[in-house]
Coordinates of C-alpha atoms in Angstrom, one line a residue:
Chain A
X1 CA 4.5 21.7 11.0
X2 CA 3.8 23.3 14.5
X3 CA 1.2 20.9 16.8
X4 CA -1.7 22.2 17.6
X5 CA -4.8 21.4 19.4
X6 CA -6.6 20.9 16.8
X7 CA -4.1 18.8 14.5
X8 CA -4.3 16.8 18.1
X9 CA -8.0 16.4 18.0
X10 CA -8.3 16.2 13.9
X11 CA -5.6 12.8 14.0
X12 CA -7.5 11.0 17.1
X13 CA -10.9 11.3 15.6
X14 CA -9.4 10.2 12.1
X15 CA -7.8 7.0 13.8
X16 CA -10.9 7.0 16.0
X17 CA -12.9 6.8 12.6
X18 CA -10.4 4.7 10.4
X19 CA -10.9 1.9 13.3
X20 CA -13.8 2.1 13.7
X21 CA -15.4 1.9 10.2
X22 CA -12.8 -0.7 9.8
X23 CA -13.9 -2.8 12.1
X24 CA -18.2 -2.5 11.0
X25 CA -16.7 -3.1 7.5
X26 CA -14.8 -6.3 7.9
X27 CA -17.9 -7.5 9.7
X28 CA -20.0 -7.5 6.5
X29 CA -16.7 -8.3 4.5
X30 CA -16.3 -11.5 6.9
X31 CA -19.9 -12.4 6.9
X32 CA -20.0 -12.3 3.0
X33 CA -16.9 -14.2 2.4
X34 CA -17.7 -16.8 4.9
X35 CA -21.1 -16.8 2.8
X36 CA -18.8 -17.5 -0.5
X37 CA -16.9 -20.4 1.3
X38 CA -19.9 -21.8 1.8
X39 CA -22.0 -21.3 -1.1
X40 CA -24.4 -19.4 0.3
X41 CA -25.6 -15.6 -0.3
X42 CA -24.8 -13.8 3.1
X43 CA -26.2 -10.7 4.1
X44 CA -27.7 -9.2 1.0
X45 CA -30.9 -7.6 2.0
X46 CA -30.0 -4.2 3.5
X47 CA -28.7 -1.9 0.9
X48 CA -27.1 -2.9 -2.2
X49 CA -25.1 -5.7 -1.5
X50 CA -26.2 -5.8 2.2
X51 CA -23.8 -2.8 2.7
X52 CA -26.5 -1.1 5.0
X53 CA -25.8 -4.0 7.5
X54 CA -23.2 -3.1 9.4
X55 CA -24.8 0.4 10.6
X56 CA -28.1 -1.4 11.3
X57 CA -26.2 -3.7 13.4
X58 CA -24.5 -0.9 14.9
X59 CA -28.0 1.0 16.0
X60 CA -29.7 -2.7 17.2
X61 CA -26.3 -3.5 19.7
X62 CA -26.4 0.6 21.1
X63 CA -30.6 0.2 21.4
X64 CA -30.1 -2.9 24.2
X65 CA -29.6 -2.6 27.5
X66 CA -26.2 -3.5 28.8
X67 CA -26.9 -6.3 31.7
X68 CA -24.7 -6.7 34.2
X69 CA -24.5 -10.5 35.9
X70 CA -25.1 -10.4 39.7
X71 CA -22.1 -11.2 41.2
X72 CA -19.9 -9.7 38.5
X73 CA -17.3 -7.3 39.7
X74 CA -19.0 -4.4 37.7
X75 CA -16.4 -1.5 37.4
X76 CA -14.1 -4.5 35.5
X77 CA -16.7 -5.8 33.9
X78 CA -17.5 -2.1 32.3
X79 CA -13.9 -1.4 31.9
X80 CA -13.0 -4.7 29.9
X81 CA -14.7 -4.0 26.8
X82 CA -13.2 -0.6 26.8
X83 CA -9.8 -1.6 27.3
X84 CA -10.4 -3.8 24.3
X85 CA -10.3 -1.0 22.3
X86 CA -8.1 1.7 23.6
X87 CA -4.8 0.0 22.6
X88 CA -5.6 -1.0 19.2
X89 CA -6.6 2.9 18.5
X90 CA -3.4 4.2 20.1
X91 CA -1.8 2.0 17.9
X92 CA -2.9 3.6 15.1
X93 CA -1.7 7.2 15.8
X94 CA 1.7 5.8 15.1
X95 CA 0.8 3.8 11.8
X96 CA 2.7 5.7 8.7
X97 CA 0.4 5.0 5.9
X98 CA 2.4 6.9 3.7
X99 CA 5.1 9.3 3.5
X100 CA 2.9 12.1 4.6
X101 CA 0.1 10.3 6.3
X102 CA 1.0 9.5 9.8
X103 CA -1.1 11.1 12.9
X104 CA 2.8 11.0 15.1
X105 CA 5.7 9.0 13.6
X106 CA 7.9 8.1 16.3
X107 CA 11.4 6.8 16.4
X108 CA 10.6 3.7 18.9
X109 CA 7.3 3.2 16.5
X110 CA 7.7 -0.7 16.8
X111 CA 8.1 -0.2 20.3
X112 CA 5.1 1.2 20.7
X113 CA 2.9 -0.8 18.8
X114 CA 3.8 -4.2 20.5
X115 CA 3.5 -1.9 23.9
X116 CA -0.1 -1.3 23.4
X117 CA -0.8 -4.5 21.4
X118 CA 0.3 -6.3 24.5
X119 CA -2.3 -4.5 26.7
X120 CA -4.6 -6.1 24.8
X121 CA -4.6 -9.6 27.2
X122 CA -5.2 -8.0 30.2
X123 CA -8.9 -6.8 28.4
X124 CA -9.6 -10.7 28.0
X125 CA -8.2 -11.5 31.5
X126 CA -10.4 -8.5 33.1
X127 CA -13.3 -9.4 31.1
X128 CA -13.1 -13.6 31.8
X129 CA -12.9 -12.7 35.7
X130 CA -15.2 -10.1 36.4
X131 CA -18.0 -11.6 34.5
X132 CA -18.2 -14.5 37.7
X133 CA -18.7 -17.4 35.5
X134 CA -16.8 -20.6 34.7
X135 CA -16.8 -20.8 31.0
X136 CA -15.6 -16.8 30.2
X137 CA -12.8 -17.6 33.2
X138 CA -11.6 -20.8 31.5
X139 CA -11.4 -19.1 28.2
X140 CA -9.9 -15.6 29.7
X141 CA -6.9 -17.9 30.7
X142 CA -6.5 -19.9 27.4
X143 CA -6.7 -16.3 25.8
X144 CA -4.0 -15.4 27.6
X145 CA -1.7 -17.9 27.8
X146 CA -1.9 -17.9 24.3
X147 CA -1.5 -14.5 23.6
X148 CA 1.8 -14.4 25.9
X149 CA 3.1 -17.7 23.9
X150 CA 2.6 -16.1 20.8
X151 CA 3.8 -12.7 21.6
X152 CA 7.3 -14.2 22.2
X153 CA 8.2 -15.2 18.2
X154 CA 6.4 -13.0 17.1
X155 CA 8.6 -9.9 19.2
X156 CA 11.9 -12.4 18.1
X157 CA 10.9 -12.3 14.3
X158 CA 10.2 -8.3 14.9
X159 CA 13.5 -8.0 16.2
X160 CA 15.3 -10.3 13.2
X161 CA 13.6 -6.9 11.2
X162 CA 14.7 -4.1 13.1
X163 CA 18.3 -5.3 13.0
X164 CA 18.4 -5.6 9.4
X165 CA 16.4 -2.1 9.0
X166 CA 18.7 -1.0 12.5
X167 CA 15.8 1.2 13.4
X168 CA 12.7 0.6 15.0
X169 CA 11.2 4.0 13.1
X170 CA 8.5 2.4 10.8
X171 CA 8.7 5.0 8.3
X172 CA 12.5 4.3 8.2
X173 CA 11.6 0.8 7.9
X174 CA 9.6 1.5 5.1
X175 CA 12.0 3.9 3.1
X176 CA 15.0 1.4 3.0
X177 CA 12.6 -1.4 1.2
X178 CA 11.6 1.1 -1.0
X179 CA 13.6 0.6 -3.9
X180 CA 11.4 -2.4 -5.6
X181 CA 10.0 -5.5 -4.3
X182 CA 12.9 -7.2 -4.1
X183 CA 14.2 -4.8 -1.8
X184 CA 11.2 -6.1 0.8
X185 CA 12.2 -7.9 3.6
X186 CA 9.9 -11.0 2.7
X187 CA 12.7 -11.7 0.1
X188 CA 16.1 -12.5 0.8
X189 CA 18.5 -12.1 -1.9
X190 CA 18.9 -8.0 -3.2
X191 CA 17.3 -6.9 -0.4
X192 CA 19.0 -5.3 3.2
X193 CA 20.0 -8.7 5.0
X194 CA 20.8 -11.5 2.4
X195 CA 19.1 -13.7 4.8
X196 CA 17.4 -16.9 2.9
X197 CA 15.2 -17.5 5.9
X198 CA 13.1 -14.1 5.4
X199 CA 10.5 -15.9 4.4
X200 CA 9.8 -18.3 7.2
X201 CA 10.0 -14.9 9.3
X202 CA 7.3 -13.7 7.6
X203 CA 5.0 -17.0 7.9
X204 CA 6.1 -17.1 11.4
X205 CA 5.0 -13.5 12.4
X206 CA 2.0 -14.0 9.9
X207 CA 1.0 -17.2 12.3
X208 CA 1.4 -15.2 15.4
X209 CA -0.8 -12.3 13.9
X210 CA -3.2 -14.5 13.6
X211 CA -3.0 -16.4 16.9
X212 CA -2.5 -13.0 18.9
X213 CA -5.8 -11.6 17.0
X214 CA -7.4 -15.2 18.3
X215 CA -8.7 -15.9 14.7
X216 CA -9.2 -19.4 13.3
X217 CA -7.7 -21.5 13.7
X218 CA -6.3 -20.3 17.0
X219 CA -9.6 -19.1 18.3
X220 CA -9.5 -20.9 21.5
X221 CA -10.2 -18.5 23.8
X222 CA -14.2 -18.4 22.2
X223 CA -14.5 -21.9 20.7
X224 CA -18.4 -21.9 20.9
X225 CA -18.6 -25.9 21.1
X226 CA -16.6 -25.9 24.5
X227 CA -16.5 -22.7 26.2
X228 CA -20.3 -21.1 25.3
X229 CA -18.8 -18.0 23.8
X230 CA -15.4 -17.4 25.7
X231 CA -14.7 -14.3 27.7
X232 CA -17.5 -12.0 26.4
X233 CA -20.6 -15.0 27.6
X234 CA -22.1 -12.6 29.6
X235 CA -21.7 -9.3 27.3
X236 CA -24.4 -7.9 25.8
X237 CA -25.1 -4.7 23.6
X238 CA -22.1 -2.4 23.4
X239 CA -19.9 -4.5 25.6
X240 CA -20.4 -7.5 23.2
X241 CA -19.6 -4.6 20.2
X242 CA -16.9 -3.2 21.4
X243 CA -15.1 -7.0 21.5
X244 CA -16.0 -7.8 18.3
X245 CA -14.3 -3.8 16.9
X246 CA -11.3 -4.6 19.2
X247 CA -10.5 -7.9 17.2
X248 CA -11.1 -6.4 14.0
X249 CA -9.1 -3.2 14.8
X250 CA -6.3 -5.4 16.3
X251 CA -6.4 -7.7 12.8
X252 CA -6.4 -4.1 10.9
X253 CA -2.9 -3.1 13.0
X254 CA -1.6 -6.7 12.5
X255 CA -1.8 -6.4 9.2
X256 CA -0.3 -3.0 8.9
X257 CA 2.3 -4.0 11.2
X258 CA 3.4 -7.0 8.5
X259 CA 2.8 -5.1 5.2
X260 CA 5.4 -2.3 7.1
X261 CA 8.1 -4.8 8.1
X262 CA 7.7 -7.4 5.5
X263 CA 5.6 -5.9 2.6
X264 CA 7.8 -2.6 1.8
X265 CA 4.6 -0.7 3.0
X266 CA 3.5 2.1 0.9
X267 CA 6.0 1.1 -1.7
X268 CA 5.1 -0.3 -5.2
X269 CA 5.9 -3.8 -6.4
X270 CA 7.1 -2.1 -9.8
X271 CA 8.4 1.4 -8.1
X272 CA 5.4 3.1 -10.0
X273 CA 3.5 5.9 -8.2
X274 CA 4.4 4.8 -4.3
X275 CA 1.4 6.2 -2.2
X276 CA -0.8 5.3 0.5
X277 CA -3.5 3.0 -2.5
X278 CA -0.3 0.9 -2.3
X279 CA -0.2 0.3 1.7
X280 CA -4.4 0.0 1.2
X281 CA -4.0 -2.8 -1.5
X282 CA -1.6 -4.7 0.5
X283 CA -3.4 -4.1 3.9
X284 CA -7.1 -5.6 2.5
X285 CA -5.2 -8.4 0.7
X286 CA -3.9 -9.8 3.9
X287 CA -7.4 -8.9 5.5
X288 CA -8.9 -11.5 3.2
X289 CA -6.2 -14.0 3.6
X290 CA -7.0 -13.8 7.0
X291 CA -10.8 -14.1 6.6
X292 CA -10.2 -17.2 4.5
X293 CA -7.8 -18.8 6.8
X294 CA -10.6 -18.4 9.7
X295 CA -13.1 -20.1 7.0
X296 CA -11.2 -23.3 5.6
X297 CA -9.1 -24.3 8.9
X298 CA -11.0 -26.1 11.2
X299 CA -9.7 -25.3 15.1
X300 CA -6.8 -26.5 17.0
X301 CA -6.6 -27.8 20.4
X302 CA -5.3 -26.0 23.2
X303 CA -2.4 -28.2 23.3
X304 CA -1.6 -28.0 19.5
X305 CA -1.8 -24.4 19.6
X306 CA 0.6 -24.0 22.8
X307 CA 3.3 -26.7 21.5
X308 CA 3.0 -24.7 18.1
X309 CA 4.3 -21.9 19.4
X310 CA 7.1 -23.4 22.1
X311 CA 8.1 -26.0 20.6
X312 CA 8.7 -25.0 16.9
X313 CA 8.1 -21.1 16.3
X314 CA 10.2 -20.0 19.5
X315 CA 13.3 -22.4 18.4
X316 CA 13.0 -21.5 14.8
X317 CA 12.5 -17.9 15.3
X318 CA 15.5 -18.1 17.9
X319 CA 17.6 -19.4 15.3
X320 CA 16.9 -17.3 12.5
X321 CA 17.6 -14.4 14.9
X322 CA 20.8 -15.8 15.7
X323 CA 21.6 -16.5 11.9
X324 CA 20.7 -13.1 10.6
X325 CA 23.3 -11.2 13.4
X326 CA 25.9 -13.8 12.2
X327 CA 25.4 -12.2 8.9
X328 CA 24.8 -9.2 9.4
X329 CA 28.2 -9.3 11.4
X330 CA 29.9 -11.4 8.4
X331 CA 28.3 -8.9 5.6
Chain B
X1 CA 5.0 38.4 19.7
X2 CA 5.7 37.3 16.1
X3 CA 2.1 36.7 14.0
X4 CA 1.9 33.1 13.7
X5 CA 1.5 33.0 17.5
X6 CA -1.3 35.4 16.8
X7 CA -2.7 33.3 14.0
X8 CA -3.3 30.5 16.2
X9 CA -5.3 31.1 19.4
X10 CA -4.3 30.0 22.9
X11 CA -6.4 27.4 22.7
X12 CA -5.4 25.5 19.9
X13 CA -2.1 25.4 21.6
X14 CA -0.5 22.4 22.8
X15 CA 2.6 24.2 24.8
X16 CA -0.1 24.7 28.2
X17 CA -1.6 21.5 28.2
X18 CA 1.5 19.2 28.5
X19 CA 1.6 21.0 32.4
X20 CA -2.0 19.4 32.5
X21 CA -1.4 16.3 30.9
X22 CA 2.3 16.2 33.4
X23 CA -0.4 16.5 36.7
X24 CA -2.9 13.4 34.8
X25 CA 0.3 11.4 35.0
X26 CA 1.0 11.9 38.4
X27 CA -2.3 11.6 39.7
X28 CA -2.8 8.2 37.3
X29 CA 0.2 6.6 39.3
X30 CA -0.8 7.7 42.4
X31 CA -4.9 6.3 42.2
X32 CA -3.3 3.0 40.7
X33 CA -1.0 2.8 43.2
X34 CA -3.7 3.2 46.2
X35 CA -6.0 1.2 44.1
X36 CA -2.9 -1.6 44.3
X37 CA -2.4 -1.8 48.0
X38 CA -5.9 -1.0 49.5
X39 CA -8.3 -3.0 47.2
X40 CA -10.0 -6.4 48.9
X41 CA -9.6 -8.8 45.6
X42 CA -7.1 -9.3 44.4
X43 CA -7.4 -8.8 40.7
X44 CA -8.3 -5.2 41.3
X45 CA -4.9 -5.1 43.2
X46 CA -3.4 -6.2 39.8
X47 CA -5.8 -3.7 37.7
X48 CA -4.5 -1.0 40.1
X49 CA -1.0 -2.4 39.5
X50 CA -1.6 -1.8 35.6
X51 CA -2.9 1.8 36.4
X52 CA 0.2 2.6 37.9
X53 CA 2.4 1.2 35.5
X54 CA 1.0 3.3 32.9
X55 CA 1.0 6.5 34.7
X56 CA 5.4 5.8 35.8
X57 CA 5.4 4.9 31.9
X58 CA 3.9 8.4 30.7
X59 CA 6.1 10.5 33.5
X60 CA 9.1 8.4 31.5
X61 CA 7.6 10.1 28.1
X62 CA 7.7 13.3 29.9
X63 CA 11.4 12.9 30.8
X64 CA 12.4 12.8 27.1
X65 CA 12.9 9.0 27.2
X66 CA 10.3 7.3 25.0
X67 CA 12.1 4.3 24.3
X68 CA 12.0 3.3 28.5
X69 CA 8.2 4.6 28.5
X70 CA 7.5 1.7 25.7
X71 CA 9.6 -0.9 27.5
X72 CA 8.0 0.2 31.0
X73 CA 4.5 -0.3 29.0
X74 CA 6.0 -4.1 27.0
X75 CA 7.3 -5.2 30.1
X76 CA 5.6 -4.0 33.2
X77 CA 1.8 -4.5 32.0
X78 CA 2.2 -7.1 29.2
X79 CA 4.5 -9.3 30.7
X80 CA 4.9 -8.7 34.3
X81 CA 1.2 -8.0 35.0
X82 CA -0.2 -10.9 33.1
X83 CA 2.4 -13.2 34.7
X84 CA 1.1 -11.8 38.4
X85 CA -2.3 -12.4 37.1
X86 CA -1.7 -16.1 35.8
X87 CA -0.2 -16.5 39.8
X88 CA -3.6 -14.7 41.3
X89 CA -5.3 -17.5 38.8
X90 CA -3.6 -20.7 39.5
X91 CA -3.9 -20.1 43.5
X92 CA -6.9 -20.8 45.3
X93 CA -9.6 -19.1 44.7
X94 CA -9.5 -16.6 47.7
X95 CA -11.9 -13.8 47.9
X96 CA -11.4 -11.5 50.7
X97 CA -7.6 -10.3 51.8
X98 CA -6.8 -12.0 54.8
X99 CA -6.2 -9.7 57.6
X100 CA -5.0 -11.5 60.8
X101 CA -4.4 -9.4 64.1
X102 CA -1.7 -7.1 64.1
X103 CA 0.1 -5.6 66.8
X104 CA -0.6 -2.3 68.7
X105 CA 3.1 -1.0 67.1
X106 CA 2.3 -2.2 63.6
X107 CA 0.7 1.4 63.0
X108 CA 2.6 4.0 64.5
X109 CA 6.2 1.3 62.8
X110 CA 4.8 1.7 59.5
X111 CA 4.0 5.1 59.6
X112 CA 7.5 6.0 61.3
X113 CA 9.1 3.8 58.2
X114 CA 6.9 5.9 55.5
X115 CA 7.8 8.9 57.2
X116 CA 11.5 8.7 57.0
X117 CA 11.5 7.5 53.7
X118 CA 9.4 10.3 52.7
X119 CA 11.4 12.6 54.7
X120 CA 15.2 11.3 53.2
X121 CA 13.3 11.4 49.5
X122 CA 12.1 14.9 49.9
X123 CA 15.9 15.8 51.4
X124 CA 17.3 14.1 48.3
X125 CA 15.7 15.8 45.9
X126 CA 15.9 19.3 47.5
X127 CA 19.1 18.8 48.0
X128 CA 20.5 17.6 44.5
X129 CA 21.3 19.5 41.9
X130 CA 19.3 18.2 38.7
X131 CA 20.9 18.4 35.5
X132 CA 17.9 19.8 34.1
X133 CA 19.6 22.4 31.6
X134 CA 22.3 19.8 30.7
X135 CA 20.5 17.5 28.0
X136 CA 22.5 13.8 28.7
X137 CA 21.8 12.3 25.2
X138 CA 18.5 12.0 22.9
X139 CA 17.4 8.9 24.9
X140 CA 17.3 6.9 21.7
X141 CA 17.7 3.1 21.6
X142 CA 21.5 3.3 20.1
X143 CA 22.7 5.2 22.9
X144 CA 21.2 3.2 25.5
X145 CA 22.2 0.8 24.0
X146 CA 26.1 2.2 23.9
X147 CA 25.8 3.4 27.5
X148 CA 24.5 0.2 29.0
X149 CA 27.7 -2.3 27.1
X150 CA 29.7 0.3 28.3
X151 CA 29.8 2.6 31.1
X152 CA 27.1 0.7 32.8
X153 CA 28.3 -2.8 31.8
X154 CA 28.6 -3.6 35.6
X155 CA 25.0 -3.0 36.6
X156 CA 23.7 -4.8 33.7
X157 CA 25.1 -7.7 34.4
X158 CA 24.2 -7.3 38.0
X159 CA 20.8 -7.1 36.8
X160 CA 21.2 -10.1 34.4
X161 CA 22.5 -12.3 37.6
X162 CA 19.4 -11.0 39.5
X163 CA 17.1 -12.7 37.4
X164 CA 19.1 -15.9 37.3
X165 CA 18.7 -16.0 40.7
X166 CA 14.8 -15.4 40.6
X167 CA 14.9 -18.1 38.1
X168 CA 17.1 -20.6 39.4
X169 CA 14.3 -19.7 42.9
X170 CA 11.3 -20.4 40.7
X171 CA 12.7 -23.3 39.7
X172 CA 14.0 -24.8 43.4
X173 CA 10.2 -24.0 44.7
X174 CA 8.2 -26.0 42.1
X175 CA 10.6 -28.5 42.1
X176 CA 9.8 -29.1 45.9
X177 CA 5.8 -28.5 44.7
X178 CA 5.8 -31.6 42.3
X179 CA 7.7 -33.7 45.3
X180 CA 4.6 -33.4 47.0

């Protein structure tokens, strides 16, 4: 296929739209599951099922003025909010969803995700300091030092996978746990490594999804009861919006990123029909998992959350990376 | 002209824009690296620093290497950026840059220095012969990987014994810090 302008522009405004409607979607999806956990309706007024509120939402946040705090530094301040976003929608040109639906696959695909997906902190960091006030730069550097503590096992564990794939090319990722589920990484005995401890990679990167997209119970950089609101205090309108899309876009890539390397991706369970319902399935099943972690944990500490992640998913990931080059050298 | 050039208009071409989107690149290191050394805070110094890191990354992409582009993104802005950052953080809060008096020859030094760097730069690259036309190797991750264990083993582990001794200095310093 020759690349045109226009396949250009028709792929950005597709992952443009896909991450964008993602993220108003899991808004309402969040809202009504956290309404499930805790027995109560949700929103349920605004089109059947309340499905009318994430638009409405949508028109109210672009309708306010955007304030800007007197001594903030404003071209940061402006700029935060949109870095938020820009990495989590490059991500997705990359994203194979199936075999044929993939804006650009690339051969250093993993690469690139955890490129952009680390641009992410310096949003939070920009964000906490230009907004000139004490709670948003507290929380901007917990947000931070958490996301670089967690990025660590969660690159190791990626690693652990692209030696037993030995390619970091998503799609070819995809196609060598494609045979049937147990040929997905998450298990360890047919598939490509005969490693036993698959599965603790799995919960390990699953952990640091979540702590990197600060959800519950890692959502230290915004706990309300200490820090106000957290970097985005002094956000309003847009700026506040475009936050709240970034973390639901980033949760959308982390869970694509762990159905590719762990989940077989767009590959069926049973090896009926592979195809991109399979890679949607899996994606939205992790999506709630994640929404009903954040609703049944209560928050860590800052302290639990940093010795979490140096002083057991660093050593363990360390040595399950060591283990599986033993045997894939032994094997 | 064959018809499928004629089937899709110049527009809808990609071939003339990467010349456009070559000259973005160069100008986005070039503003981020003003933005780096002239700005008065110092987190804008650090924002600048980012800029620039992502234009040198996208003139890698350019040069047919995408796997050092990535790293250049991994490494220089999510780990080296946010480590300068955490430095800027745990200082003291300083506002302004501190400019003490300099020296009548500070100006007319520095601007003899840039000009001979620029000068032996511009020489070198006149003068070299680029192996444009000779394609080294697909700049994929394997042979990077083969090149560096092997005919480049001795710089890599120059570089590895570099960072030992930026540790090992990290280390000495706040050592000496808790002392106090």
């Amino acid at each position: 296929m020759r690349l045109t302008l226009l396949n250009v522009i028709v792929a950005v405004v597709l992952a443009i739209a896909f991450a964008a409607l993602n993220a108003a979607y899991l808004v309402w999806a969040e809202r009504r599951g956290a309404a499930r956990i805790q027995r109560r309706p949700g929103p349920n007024i605004n089109g059947p099922f309340g499905l009318l509120q994430p638009p409405l939402d949508g028109i109210k946040l672009m309708a306010k003025q955007l304030t800007i705090p007197g001594g903030a530094d404003k071209i940061m301040f402006i700029t935060a909010p949109v870095l938020a976003m820009f990495p989590a929608i490059m991500s997705f040109v990359t994203i194979p969803f199936s075999d044929t639906i993939v804006a650009k696959n690339m051969s250093v695909g993993v690469l690139m995700i955890f490129a952009f997906a680390s641009m992410g902190s310096m949003s939070l960091l920009f964000a906490g300091w230009s907004s000139r006030n004490k709670y948003s730069m507290m929380s901007s550097v917990r947000a931070v030092s958490q996301a670089v503590a967690y990025e660590i096992p969660m690159l190791i564990t990626t690693i652990t996978v692209v030696m037993i794939a030995g390619s970091t090319d998503l799609m070819e990722i995809v196609h060598q746990q494609s045979r049937s589920i147990l040929h997905w990484n998450i298990f360890p005995l047919l598939g490509n490594s005969h490693n036993l401890l698959m599965p603790f990679s799995f919960l390990i990167f699953f952990i640091c999804t979540l702590a990197e997209t600060n959800r519950a119970p890692f959502d230290l950089g915004e706990a309300e009861s200490e820090l106000v609101a957290g970097f985005h205090t002094e956000y309003g309108s847009m700026g506040f919006g475009l936050f709240f899309m970034g973390e639901y876009a980033n949760i959308v890539i982390g869970s694509c990123m762990t159905t590719i390397l762990f989940l077989g991706g767009w590959s069926c369970p049973f090896g009926l029909f592979p195809g991109v319902w399979w890679f949607i399935l899996k994606l939205y099943l992790l999506i709630a998992t994640f929404i009903w972690i954040r609703w049944t944990f209560p928050r860590t500490t800052i302290y639990g959350l940093l010795n979490l992640s140096w002083k057991i998913l660093i050593p363990l990931s360390l040595f399950n990376l060591l283990f599986t080059a033993g045997l894939i050298k032994v094997f | 002209m064959n018809p499928s050039t004629l089937a899709s208009p110049a527009f809808f071409s990609v071939d003339g824009l990467v010349g456009v989107v070559f000259l973005i690149m160069v100008a986005i290191t070039i503003v981020g690296g003003l933005i780096a050394c002239n700005s008065e805070r110092l987190v804008r110094s650090v924002a600048g620093l980012v800029v620039c890191f992502i234009g040198v990354a996208g003139l890698y992409f350019f040069l047919n290497s995408p796997f050092v582009a990535m790293m250049q993104i991994l490494i220089y802005v999510g780990a080296v950026a946010v480590t300068i950052s955490f430095a800027i953080m745990l200082a003291a809060p300083e506002e302004k840059k501190k400019i003490g008096p300099s020296s009548i020859l500070a100006g007319p030094l520095g601007f003899a220095t840039a000009a001979l760097l620029a000068g032996g730069f511009a020489v070198l690259a006149l003068r070299t012969e680029w192996p444009i036309l000779k394609k080294l190797n697909d700049g994929s991750m394997k042979n990077i990987g083969l090149q560096l264990l092997t005919d480049y083993s001795m710089v890599f582990e120059l570089v590895s014994i570099v960072l030992l001794v930026a540790i090992l200095g990290a280390l000495v310093i706040a050592r000496q810090g808790r002392e106090n």
